[in-house]
Amino acid sequence: MRFLISLGFLILSAAVAKAAPTFFPALSGDGAAPVLTVYSSLDEPLARPMIDGFQKANPDVAVRYEDMLTGEIYDRIVKETDAGEKTADFAFSSAMDLQVKLSNDGYAQRSDLPMSGRWPVWANWRNTAYALTFEPAVFVYHKPSFRHEQPPATRAEFVDYLKRKGNAVFGRIGTYDIERSGVGFLFMSRDQEQFGDIWTVIRTMGSAGVKLYSTSQAILERISDGRFVLGYNILGSYAADWASRHPDVGIVLPKDYTVVMSRIGLVPQAAAAPELGRRYLEFFMSKEGQTIMARELQIPAVSPEVAGENTANTMREMLGGQLKPVPVSPGLMVYLDQVKRARLIARWNEMLRLQ
């Protein structure tokens, strides 16, 4: 559990306005230094250690950092490219499906880097889109509510607990609203692929009066003060940070399988300075960059060269085949098809209406 507690606080896309671009002058002091432009869904204050590390290794480069919503990153790259304009040199986003779509549709260029051949196969799509983080989906629970029994550790145990407790836990279960939460929809689509009986889980949560939210914070607040007893499929990085500051919050990595999502980095086809974008991506993938990410950004590192807490290596040593990372591949685009997406959401709502 120690590595989870070290995951720290992350910011995924939220339904709020993002900050104005932040400019980091070149450390060399050269006012005419080339400028690397980054579009990212990670808030600038959290990204700053990575930017600092990159600039120390590249003192001749200035950085223009724009943090925005994941959909805005996709839309802006497409719009600027289609208009014949230049766009970002590097894009970093938690919307795995949209990043792969950029790559698949020709909006990302190939980046053959020193680590390309050693990067995990599942985390590299044709050297154009790279998974750069390793973030599990977890169960969270209110510790005082489980003083006399263990919290559910599998989906079957989750269902059994809800059925046994009945009215005592009615309305005290939380999960993401898959219509409003991108990561919630991603986790649900993977559940459908990994677990043949997933609709029993959803139907049982519906019967237990599950509450739906678009953010992790809303669920974790209610877990920490006891209004909720369980949270399903919560992004582990948020949960771990909350647990480190709220002792009544517990975390379980599901033993039947644990879905792992990633943030994807790529160099857009229409990048103004693609060589700078590749230089930043190369730093992101380097041992130094991945170590900064794990230790300072508090985001789990995916690199096979980085060991210690808060890394894919350590998680795999502890959990092995239990971990099911989402592959970076065109398969991610299946639910961008509006008909398929609508069908999944309709079935989800049908199961939940049984409450």
XYZ file of C-alpha atoms in Angstrom:
355
model
C 0.000 0.000 0.000
C 2.945 2.369 0.520
C 3.403 3.025 -3.189
C -0.251 4.057 -3.500
C -0.003 6.526 -0.644
C 2.917 8.142 -2.462
C 0.982 8.658 -5.696
C -0.066 12.117 -4.622
C -2.464 14.713 -5.923
C -3.222 14.986 -9.649
C -5.523 17.195 -11.610
C -7.532 15.590 -14.397
C -9.750 17.576 -16.737
C -12.460 19.323 -14.778
C -15.420 21.395 -15.857
C -13.670 24.622 -14.975
C -11.754 27.177 -16.952
C -8.038 26.568 -17.255
C -5.368 29.169 -16.580
C -3.785 31.471 -19.122
C -0.527 30.283 -20.740
C 2.544 30.404 -18.511
C 5.898 31.416 -19.944
C 9.210 30.064 -18.638
C 12.188 32.047 -20.013
C 15.290 30.146 -21.056
C 17.705 29.651 -18.162
C 20.491 30.905 -20.408
C 18.955 34.352 -20.257
C 18.672 34.521 -24.040
C 15.551 36.520 -24.799
C 15.557 35.176 -28.356
C 15.777 31.519 -27.311
C 13.589 29.015 -29.181
C 10.220 28.397 -27.485
C 8.716 24.957 -26.772
C 4.901 25.134 -26.707
C 3.089 22.531 -24.588
C -0.656 21.797 -24.483
C -1.444 19.780 -21.348
C -4.339 18.695 -19.144
C -2.048 18.722 -16.105
C -2.218 21.945 -14.102
C 0.902 24.067 -14.491
C 1.861 24.114 -10.781
C 1.984 20.308 -10.796
C 3.901 20.193 -14.077
C 6.506 22.737 -12.955
C 9.089 20.193 -11.643
C 9.153 18.481 -15.042
C 9.530 21.812 -16.826
C 12.304 22.810 -14.428
C 14.110 19.523 -15.014
C 13.799 19.877 -18.779
C 15.127 23.437 -18.742
C 18.083 22.503 -16.552
C 18.998 19.916 -19.177
C 18.135 22.368 -21.974
C 19.019 25.859 -20.696
C 18.769 27.276 -24.212
C 15.007 26.575 -24.510
C 12.074 28.667 -23.250
C 8.725 26.972 -22.505
C 5.188 28.197 -23.146
C 2.850 26.000 -21.127
C -0.905 25.971 -21.717
C -3.053 23.804 -19.448
C -6.543 23.137 -20.741
C -9.316 20.560 -20.809
C -8.624 17.327 -22.667
C -11.307 18.015 -25.263
C -9.862 21.471 -25.850
C -6.420 19.994 -26.502
C -7.848 17.696 -29.159
C -10.071 20.346 -30.745
C -7.356 22.966 -30.858
C -4.755 20.701 -32.471
C -7.252 19.571 -35.107
C -8.528 23.089 -35.783
C -5.076 24.645 -36.046
C -3.747 21.830 -38.215
C -6.732 21.862 -40.568
C -6.407 25.641 -40.925
C -2.808 25.248 -42.066
C -1.522 26.858 -38.882
C 1.159 25.710 -36.469
C 0.128 24.080 -33.228
C 1.730 22.791 -30.007
C 5.113 21.066 -30.093
C 4.026 18.584 -27.423
C 0.590 17.432 -26.198
C 0.079 15.631 -22.879
C -3.416 14.447 -21.998
C -5.335 11.995 -19.826
C -7.904 11.472 -22.626
C -6.317 8.305 -23.986
C -8.941 7.870 -26.702
C -8.567 11.407 -28.076
C -4.775 11.232 -28.062
C -4.815 7.956 -29.992
C -7.347 9.434 -32.415
C -4.956 12.323 -33.091
C -2.265 9.775 -33.876
C -4.483 7.503 -35.929
C -5.912 10.389 -37.976
C -2.525 11.800 -38.910
C -2.373 14.701 -36.453
C 0.714 13.305 -34.671
C 4.156 12.653 -36.118
C 6.500 9.765 -35.535
C 9.071 10.251 -32.777
C 11.863 7.686 -32.859
C 13.653 8.177 -29.560
C 16.370 6.380 -27.548
C 13.733 4.758 -25.305
C 11.269 3.869 -28.084
C 12.454 0.286 -28.507
C 12.559 -0.327 -24.742
C 9.189 1.211 -23.955
C 6.469 -1.323 -23.001
C 4.712 -2.574 -26.120
C 1.264 -1.743 -24.740
C 2.409 1.841 -24.036
C 3.691 2.732 -27.507
C 1.548 3.169 -30.613
C 3.803 3.187 -33.685
C 6.265 5.589 -32.045
C 3.681 8.383 -32.320
C 1.727 8.139 -29.051
C 3.391 7.104 -25.794
C 1.811 6.243 -22.428
C 3.885 8.130 -19.861
C 2.098 7.296 -16.584
C 0.693 4.203 -14.817
C -2.450 4.980 -12.776
C -4.738 2.270 -11.299
C -8.486 2.349 -10.639
C -9.265 1.365 -7.033
C -12.015 0.739 -4.489
C -12.046 3.280 -1.670
C -13.752 2.716 1.667
C -14.586 4.357 4.999
C -12.304 2.588 7.479
C -14.514 2.979 10.585
C -17.341 1.237 8.706
C -15.140 -1.845 8.291
C -13.826 -2.276 11.834
C -15.367 -5.742 12.079
C -14.839 -7.062 8.556
C -12.538 -6.677 5.600
C -13.604 -4.339 2.783
C -14.462 -5.951 -0.571
C -11.356 -6.935 -2.519
C -13.034 -8.238 -5.705
C -16.118 -7.278 -7.670
C -17.882 -10.423 -6.489
C -17.177 -9.424 -2.873
C -18.366 -5.881 -3.651
C -21.713 -7.263 -4.862
C -21.998 -9.642 -1.894
C -21.345 -6.806 0.565
C -24.046 -4.580 -0.947
C -26.580 -7.399 -0.916
C -25.805 -8.401 2.675
C -25.928 -4.878 4.070
C -29.083 -3.801 2.242
C -30.695 -0.696 3.720
C -27.703 -0.035 5.993
C -25.636 1.092 2.984
C -28.409 2.325 0.685
C -27.386 5.641 -0.871
C -23.881 5.388 0.599
C -22.028 4.136 -2.497
C -20.352 6.428 -5.022
C -18.792 6.137 -8.463
C -18.200 8.275 -11.548
C -21.030 9.390 -13.801
C -19.852 7.870 -17.068
C -21.834 10.437 -19.071
C -19.859 13.325 -17.546
C -16.541 11.773 -16.508
C -14.109 10.750 -19.231
C -12.038 8.584 -16.927
C -15.219 7.035 -15.537
C -16.338 6.077 -19.039
C -12.881 4.662 -19.803
C -12.926 2.494 -16.673
C -16.465 1.286 -17.410
C -15.613 0.345 -20.992
C -12.616 -1.642 -19.737
C -14.780 -3.328 -17.090
C -17.096 -4.504 -19.845
C -14.137 -6.046 -21.662
C -12.479 -7.584 -18.593
C -15.414 -8.877 -16.536
C -18.233 -10.929 -18.027
C -20.556 -10.262 -15.084
C -19.985 -6.505 -14.852
C -23.667 -5.706 -15.363
C -24.491 -7.592 -12.177
C -22.130 -5.193 -10.399
C -23.793 -2.141 -11.962
C -27.307 -3.463 -11.324
C -26.435 -4.183 -7.682
C -24.972 -0.698 -7.240
C -28.176 0.704 -8.724
C -30.265 -1.310 -6.259
C -28.057 0.047 -3.472
C -28.837 3.645 -4.474
C -25.407 4.471 -5.899
C -24.660 8.186 -6.265
C -22.907 9.440 -9.407
C -20.336 12.246 -9.650
C -18.111 13.755 -12.308
C -15.147 14.270 -9.970
C -13.130 12.124 -7.568
C -13.194 14.790 -4.875
C -16.961 14.659 -4.431
C -16.808 10.929 -3.739
C -13.713 11.036 -1.540
C -15.137 13.830 0.627
C -18.146 11.648 1.372
C -16.012 8.581 2.051
C -13.785 10.489 4.461
C -16.641 11.797 6.621
C -18.647 8.558 6.582
C -21.568 9.641 4.427
C -20.388 6.963 1.984
C -18.943 3.570 2.857
C -17.587 2.600 -0.589
C -16.400 4.169 -3.830
C -16.053 2.115 -7.015
C -13.399 2.562 -9.756
C -11.814 5.708 -8.319
C -8.560 6.944 -9.843
C -5.873 5.744 -7.432
C -3.748 8.886 -7.603
C -6.580 11.037 -6.208
C -7.524 8.391 -3.665
C -3.954 7.997 -2.418
C -3.497 11.721 -1.887
C -6.815 11.902 -0.041
C -5.923 8.884 2.116
C -2.583 10.476 3.045
C -4.469 13.441 4.512
C -7.652 11.727 5.736
C -6.918 8.672 7.918
C -10.457 7.281 7.631
C -10.049 6.690 3.873
C -8.827 3.236 2.854
C -7.782 1.913 -0.565
C -8.085 -1.518 -2.189
C -6.621 -2.530 -5.537
C -9.211 -5.063 -6.789
C -7.709 -8.557 -6.698
C -9.746 -9.933 -9.613
C -8.213 -7.267 -11.885
C -7.075 -3.660 -11.600
C -7.521 -1.397 -14.613
C -4.598 0.990 -15.178
C -4.995 4.159 -17.248
C -2.212 6.387 -18.591
C -1.619 9.932 -19.736
C -0.376 10.033 -23.313
C 2.271 12.289 -24.824
C 2.795 13.016 -28.528
C 4.329 15.498 -30.972
C 1.626 16.993 -33.250
C 2.105 16.750 -37.009
C 1.787 20.538 -37.348
C 4.111 21.375 -34.446
C 5.855 24.724 -34.877
C 9.096 23.271 -33.499
C 8.805 19.460 -33.658
C 12.466 18.980 -32.737
C 11.750 20.735 -29.411
C 8.630 18.632 -28.916
C 10.679 15.461 -29.407
C 13.344 16.777 -27.059
C 10.691 17.296 -24.375
C 9.151 13.867 -25.018
C 12.601 12.294 -24.847
C 13.186 13.960 -21.477
C 9.741 12.801 -20.302
C 10.713 9.215 -21.189
C 14.255 9.361 -19.820
C 15.209 7.875 -16.487
C 15.689 11.379 -15.108
C 12.331 12.618 -16.370
C 10.389 9.573 -15.179
C 12.075 9.820 -11.779
C 11.042 13.466 -11.494
C 7.508 12.489 -12.421
C 7.353 9.720 -9.819
C 9.038 11.595 -6.985
C 8.173 15.235 -7.543
C 5.003 15.294 -9.651
C 3.856 12.247 -7.629
C 2.583 10.528 -10.785
C 3.392 6.805 -11.201
C 6.201 6.219 -13.716
C 5.783 3.706 -16.536
C 9.442 3.449 -17.615
C 10.987 -0.024 -17.239
C 14.228 1.695 -16.227
C 12.795 3.363 -13.116
C 12.397 1.351 -9.914
C 11.317 2.185 -6.384
C 7.984 3.370 -5.040
C 5.405 4.931 -7.326
C 6.519 3.023 -10.429
C 5.047 0.421 -12.751
C 7.979 -1.883 -11.920
C 7.130 -1.954 -8.221
C 3.415 -2.356 -8.828
C 4.040 -5.276 -11.179
C 6.367 -6.950 -8.675
C 3.645 -6.705 -6.044
C 0.546 -7.395 -8.149
C 1.664 -9.128 -11.346
C -1.133 -10.121 -13.714
C -3.733 -8.446 -11.532
C -2.820 -5.175 -13.306
C -4.572 -4.558 -16.628
C -3.104 -1.458 -18.289
C -5.189 0.078 -21.060
C -3.206 -0.463 -24.284
C -2.342 2.549 -26.408
C -3.979 1.375 -29.619
C -6.869 2.172 -31.983
C -9.023 -0.023 -29.752
C -9.370 3.028 -27.534
C -11.399 4.750 -30.233
C -14.211 2.193 -30.202
C -16.365 4.266 -27.885
C -15.724 7.501 -29.738
C -18.287 6.013 -32.125
C -21.374 7.839 -30.884
C -23.689 4.878 -31.534
C -21.555 2.487 -29.465
C -21.054 5.101 -26.775
C -24.792 5.748 -26.602
C -25.517 2.011 -26.331
C -23.131 1.580 -23.406
C -24.530 4.614 -21.605
C -28.117 3.478 -22.263
C -27.420 0.045 -20.776
C -25.643 1.667 -17.807
C -28.679 3.861 -17.134
C -31.048 0.922 -17.576
C -29.157 -1.118 -14.963
C -29.058 1.789 -12.529
C -32.787 2.521 -12.885
C -33.487 -0.774 -11.133
C -32.883 1.088 -7.870
